[in-house]
Amino acid sequence: MGFTGAPAGQTISIPNENERFISEARCGTYILFQNYQYMRRKIMLRKNKRLIFKYFLNLINGAFLVLGLLLMGFGTWLLLDGNNFFTALDENNHLTVYIFRILIGTGSAILLLCLLGYLGIHNEIRWLLILYAVLLMWAVGVQVVLSTLIFAKKEEFQCCGRKNYTDWTKNKNKENSEQVPCSCTNSTLRKWFCDEPLNATYLQGCENKINTWYHANALTLIGINFGLLVSEVLQFSLTISFFRHIKNRIYAEK
């Protein structure tokens, strides 16, 4: 349409109000749709991230559970099966019994810890996740102490010499060739060498005892402990990240 004030041969079109309204409505609808799509992608991304966290936490928690069962079962087996382990040790060695009891207790605690972790992860309970992370650090400390005790156990063997006690009697550097180190006997004297009868001297060599004990038991224990330590550190890191994710999601929803 045109109006008479226009120059000759030209017309000026005036936009229809309805067309302007429709154009603005389309633009607003497009913006709303884009915002909706953005929020939907953001929600889906947050949901997927939460599911990924839960998947890996439960996966490591399951491995943690298996290692805890192995630790508890191994400790129970060693405590009950004296023929396998105590043949290389003094039957009155209380430190060994304490180590086995610590193994059983630690394995049992790990089972309860895994149950606690599962509840906190599945239900997304923040205080349970914090408690779970704290107990994981406690478990790491117990594993370090247990590994130290296992290594210290090699000092408790009752043996003498590399092959047997004659390694010391053949030593030409001693004043008395019949003397053996006091650690080779059941003597309570704190001296380098003692004059003890043969029946008071440990006859078996230390090399065989240490090799027998470590190949049969210590390597397995250390392997389980190492696996537990790795699982605990990974689980602790993921738990803290999951806790922060839940906290940020709650703040975003407010």
PDB file of C-alpha atoms in Angstrom, residues 38-174:
ATOM      1  CA  TYR A  38      20.187 -25.949  26.512  1.00  0.00           C
ATOM      2  CA  MET A  39      18.638 -26.690  29.917  1.00  0.00           C
ATOM      3  CA  ARG A  40      17.673 -30.172  28.775  1.00  0.00           C
ATOM      4  CA  ARG A  41      21.217 -30.905  27.587  1.00  0.00           C
ATOM      5  CA  LYS A  42      22.579 -29.518  30.841  1.00  0.00           C
ATOM      6  CA  ILE A  43      20.263 -31.715  32.910  1.00  0.00           C
ATOM      7  CA  MET A  44      21.086 -34.780  30.809  1.00  0.00           C
ATOM      8  CA  LEU A  45      24.805 -34.066  31.108  1.00  0.00           C
ATOM      9  CA  ARG A  46      24.498 -33.749  34.885  1.00  0.00           C
ATOM     10  CA  LYS A  47      22.455 -36.942  35.032  1.00  0.00           C
ATOM     11  CA  ASN A  48      24.943 -38.835  32.860  1.00  0.00           C
ATOM     12  CA  LYS A  49      27.816 -37.572  34.980  1.00  0.00           C
ATOM     13  CA  ARG A  50      26.051 -38.794  38.114  1.00  0.00           C
ATOM     14  CA  LEU A  51      25.439 -42.203  36.545  1.00  0.00           C
ATOM     15  CA  ILE A  52      29.100 -42.466  35.507  1.00  0.00           C
ATOM     16  CA  PHE A  53      30.185 -41.613  39.049  1.00  0.00           C
ATOM     17  CA  LYS A  54      27.852 -44.253  40.482  1.00  0.00           C
ATOM     18  CA  TYR A  55      29.012 -46.869  37.990  1.00  0.00           C
ATOM     19  CA  PHE A  56      32.708 -46.495  38.770  1.00  0.00           C
ATOM     20  CA  LEU A  57      32.130 -46.121  42.512  1.00  0.00           C
ATOM     21  CA  ASN A  58      30.112 -49.338  42.609  1.00  0.00           C
ATOM     22  CA  LEU A  59      32.664 -51.076  40.376  1.00  0.00           C
ATOM     23  CA  ILE A  60      35.575 -50.215  42.667  1.00  0.00           C
ATOM     24  CA  ASN A  61      33.414 -50.907  45.712  1.00  0.00           C
ATOM     25  CA  GLY A  62      32.790 -54.403  44.326  1.00  0.00           C
ATOM     26  CA  ALA A  63      36.514 -54.996  43.818  1.00  0.00           C
ATOM     27  CA  PHE A  64      37.068 -53.634  47.318  1.00  0.00           C
ATOM     28  CA  LEU A  65      34.510 -56.139  48.630  1.00  0.00           C
ATOM     29  CA  VAL A  66      36.226 -59.078  46.889  1.00  0.00           C
ATOM     30  CA  LEU A  67      39.638 -58.093  48.279  1.00  0.00           C
ATOM     31  CA  GLY A  68      38.140 -57.735  51.755  1.00  0.00           C
ATOM     32  CA  LEU A  69      36.675 -61.243  51.515  1.00  0.00           C
ATOM     33  CA  LEU A  70      40.059 -62.569  50.368  1.00  0.00           C
ATOM     34  CA  LEU A  71      41.795 -60.851  53.270  1.00  0.00           C
ATOM     35  CA  MET A  72      39.335 -62.211  55.813  1.00  0.00           C
ATOM     36  CA  GLY A  73      39.404 -65.708  54.309  1.00  0.00           C
ATOM     37  CA  PHE A  74      43.192 -65.762  54.089  1.00  0.00           C
ATOM     38  CA  GLY A  75      43.543 -64.656  57.708  1.00  0.00           C
ATOM     39  CA  THR A  76      41.056 -67.302  58.853  1.00  0.00           C
ATOM     40  CA  TRP A  77      42.837 -70.012  56.867  1.00  0.00           C
ATOM     41  CA  LEU A  78      46.246 -69.103  58.284  1.00  0.00           C
ATOM     42  CA  LEU A  79      44.880 -68.961  61.819  1.00  0.00           C
ATOM     43  CA  LEU A  80      43.220 -72.384  61.607  1.00  0.00           C
ATOM     44  CA  ASP A  81      45.665 -74.265  59.384  1.00  0.00           C
ATOM     45  CA  GLY A  82      48.726 -74.527  61.611  1.00  0.00           C
ATOM     46  CA  ASN A  83      50.369 -77.182  59.442  1.00  0.00           C
ATOM     47  CA  ASN A  84      50.802 -74.716  56.621  1.00  0.00           C
ATOM     48  CA  PHE A  85      52.243 -71.793  58.478  1.00  0.00           C
ATOM     49  CA  PHE A  86      53.324 -72.513  62.034  1.00  0.00           C
ATOM     50  CA  THR A  87      55.787 -75.187  60.996  1.00  0.00           C
ATOM     51  CA  ALA A  88      58.245 -72.372  60.365  1.00  0.00           C
ATOM     52  CA  LEU A  89      57.392 -70.487  63.539  1.00  0.00           C
ATOM     53  CA  ASP A  90      57.350 -70.956  67.251  1.00  0.00           C
ATOM     54  CA  GLU A  91      53.926 -72.209  68.235  1.00  0.00           C
ATOM     55  CA  ASN A  92      53.824 -69.683  71.092  1.00  0.00           C
ATOM     56  CA  ASN A  93      54.479 -66.701  68.813  1.00  0.00           C
ATOM     57  CA  HIS A  94      51.742 -64.248  69.777  1.00  0.00           C
ATOM     58  CA  LEU A  95      52.662 -61.611  67.182  1.00  0.00           C
ATOM     59  CA  THR A  96      51.714 -64.002  64.388  1.00  0.00           C
ATOM     60  CA  VAL A  97      48.316 -64.673  65.959  1.00  0.00           C
ATOM     61  CA  TYR A  98      47.758 -60.933  66.325  1.00  0.00           C
ATOM     62  CA  ILE A  99      48.556 -60.414  62.642  1.00  0.00           C
ATOM     63  CA  PHE A 100      46.004 -63.066  61.646  1.00  0.00           C
ATOM     64  CA  ARG A 101      43.373 -61.527  63.895  1.00  0.00           C
ATOM     65  CA  ILE A 102      44.075 -58.116  62.386  1.00  0.00           C
ATOM     66  CA  LEU A 103      43.617 -59.679  58.929  1.00  0.00           C
ATOM     67  CA  ILE A 104      40.244 -61.127  59.900  1.00  0.00           C
ATOM     68  CA  GLY A 105      39.139 -57.929  61.640  1.00  0.00           C
ATOM     69  CA  THR A 106      40.222 -55.761  58.718  1.00  0.00           C
ATOM     70  CA  GLY A 107      38.418 -58.005  56.226  1.00  0.00           C
ATOM     71  CA  SER A 108      35.226 -57.874  58.309  1.00  0.00           C
ATOM     72  CA  ALA A 109      35.476 -54.085  58.621  1.00  0.00           C
ATOM     73  CA  ILE A 110      35.905 -53.813  54.848  1.00  0.00           C
ATOM     74  CA  LEU A 111      32.676 -55.775  54.313  1.00  0.00           C
ATOM     75  CA  LEU A 112      30.758 -53.338  56.524  1.00  0.00           C
ATOM     76  CA  LEU A 113      32.510 -50.423  54.847  1.00  0.00           C
ATOM     77  CA  CYS A 114      31.425 -51.636  51.400  1.00  0.00           C
ATOM     78  CA  LEU A 115      27.814 -51.906  52.587  1.00  0.00           C
ATOM     79  CA  LEU A 116      27.992 -48.386  54.003  1.00  0.00           C
ATOM     80  CA  GLY A 117      29.490 -47.101  50.761  1.00  0.00           C
ATOM     81  CA  TYR A 118      26.806 -48.768  48.655  1.00  0.00           C
ATOM     82  CA  LEU A 119      24.026 -47.139  50.688  1.00  0.00           C
ATOM     83  CA  GLY A 120      25.672 -43.722  50.468  1.00  0.00           C
ATOM     84  CA  ILE A 121      26.322 -44.017  46.721  1.00  0.00           C
ATOM     85  CA  HIS A 122      22.927 -45.434  45.761  1.00  0.00           C
ATOM     86  CA  ASN A 123      20.841 -43.049  47.884  1.00  0.00           C
ATOM     87  CA  GLU A 124      23.216 -40.078  47.434  1.00  0.00           C
ATOM     88  CA  ILE A 125      23.374 -39.396  51.181  1.00  0.00           C
ATOM     89  CA  ARG A 126      26.087 -36.820  51.727  1.00  0.00           C
ATOM     90  CA  TRP A 127      26.889 -37.538  55.374  1.00  0.00           C
ATOM     91  CA  LEU A 128      27.242 -41.241  54.555  1.00  0.00           C
ATOM     92  CA  LEU A 129      29.651 -40.389  51.748  1.00  0.00           C
ATOM     93  CA  ILE A 130      31.758 -38.274  54.119  1.00  0.00           C
ATOM     94  CA  LEU A 131      31.780 -41.075  56.710  1.00  0.00           C
ATOM     95  CA  TYR A 132      32.679 -43.536  53.962  1.00  0.00           C
ATOM     96  CA  ALA A 133      35.634 -41.378  52.852  1.00  0.00           C
ATOM     97  CA  VAL A 134      36.897 -41.013  56.442  1.00  0.00           C
ATOM     98  CA  LEU A 135      36.691 -44.774  57.028  1.00  0.00           C
ATOM     99  CA  LEU A 136      38.541 -45.361  53.757  1.00  0.00           C
ATOM    100  CA  MET A 137      41.440 -43.283  55.069  1.00  0.00           C
ATOM    101  CA  TRP A 138      41.320 -45.290  58.304  1.00  0.00           C
ATOM    102  CA  ALA A 139      41.504 -48.488  56.247  1.00  0.00           C
ATOM    103  CA  VAL A 140      44.555 -47.134  54.408  1.00  0.00           C
ATOM    104  CA  GLY A 141      46.273 -46.579  57.759  1.00  0.00           C
ATOM    105  CA  VAL A 142      45.460 -50.119  58.894  1.00  0.00           C
ATOM    106  CA  GLN A 143      46.833 -51.543  55.648  1.00  0.00           C
ATOM    107  CA  VAL A 144      50.098 -49.634  56.066  1.00  0.00           C
ATOM    108  CA  VAL A 145      50.475 -50.891  59.649  1.00  0.00           C
ATOM    109  CA  LEU A 146      49.644 -54.434  58.562  1.00  0.00           C
ATOM    110  CA  SER A 147      52.236 -54.351  55.785  1.00  0.00           C
ATOM    111  CA  THR A 148      54.816 -53.086  58.284  1.00  0.00           C
ATOM    112  CA  LEU A 149      54.009 -55.971  60.637  1.00  0.00           C
ATOM    113  CA  ILE A 150      54.364 -58.480  57.814  1.00  0.00           C
ATOM    114  CA  PHE A 151      57.809 -57.158  56.939  1.00  0.00           C
ATOM    115  CA  ALA A 152      58.762 -57.071  60.620  1.00  0.00           C
ATOM    116  CA  LYS A 153      57.707 -60.710  60.955  1.00  0.00           C
ATOM    117  CA  LYS A 154      60.884 -61.865  59.278  1.00  0.00           C
ATOM    118  CA  GLU A 155      62.751 -60.788  62.424  1.00  0.00           C
ATOM    119  CA  GLU A 156      60.723 -63.264  64.493  1.00  0.00           C
ATOM    120  CA  PHE A 157      61.985 -66.466  62.849  1.00  0.00           C
ATOM    121  CA  GLN A 158      63.808 -68.828  65.150  1.00  0.00           C
ATOM    122  CA  CYS A 159      66.701 -69.916  62.990  1.00  0.00           C
ATOM    123  CA  CYS A 160      70.478 -69.771  62.875  1.00  0.00           C
ATOM    124  CA  GLY A 161      72.858 -69.070  60.005  1.00  0.00           C
ATOM    125  CA  ARG A 162      72.136 -69.123  56.324  1.00  0.00           C
ATOM    126  CA  LYS A 163      72.086 -72.910  55.906  1.00  0.00           C
ATOM    127  CA  ASN A 164      72.179 -73.950  59.588  1.00  0.00           C
ATOM    128  CA  TYR A 165      74.022 -73.242  62.847  1.00  0.00           C
ATOM    129  CA  THR A 166      77.290 -74.717  61.518  1.00  0.00           C
ATOM    130  CA  ASP A 167      77.754 -71.566  59.425  1.00  0.00           C
ATOM    131  CA  TRP A 168      78.756 -69.863  62.673  1.00  0.00           C
ATOM    132  CA  THR A 169      80.851 -72.675  64.102  1.00  0.00           C
ATOM    133  CA  LYS A 170      82.930 -72.611  60.912  1.00  0.00           C
ATOM    134  CA  ASN A 171      83.598 -68.899  61.325  1.00  0.00           C
ATOM    135  CA  LYS A 172      87.350 -68.483  61.969  1.00  0.00           C
ATOM    136  CA  ASN A 173      87.024 -64.874  63.114  1.00  0.00           C
ATOM    137  CA  LYS A 174      85.502 -65.805  66.479  1.00  0.00           C
TER     138      LYS A 174
END
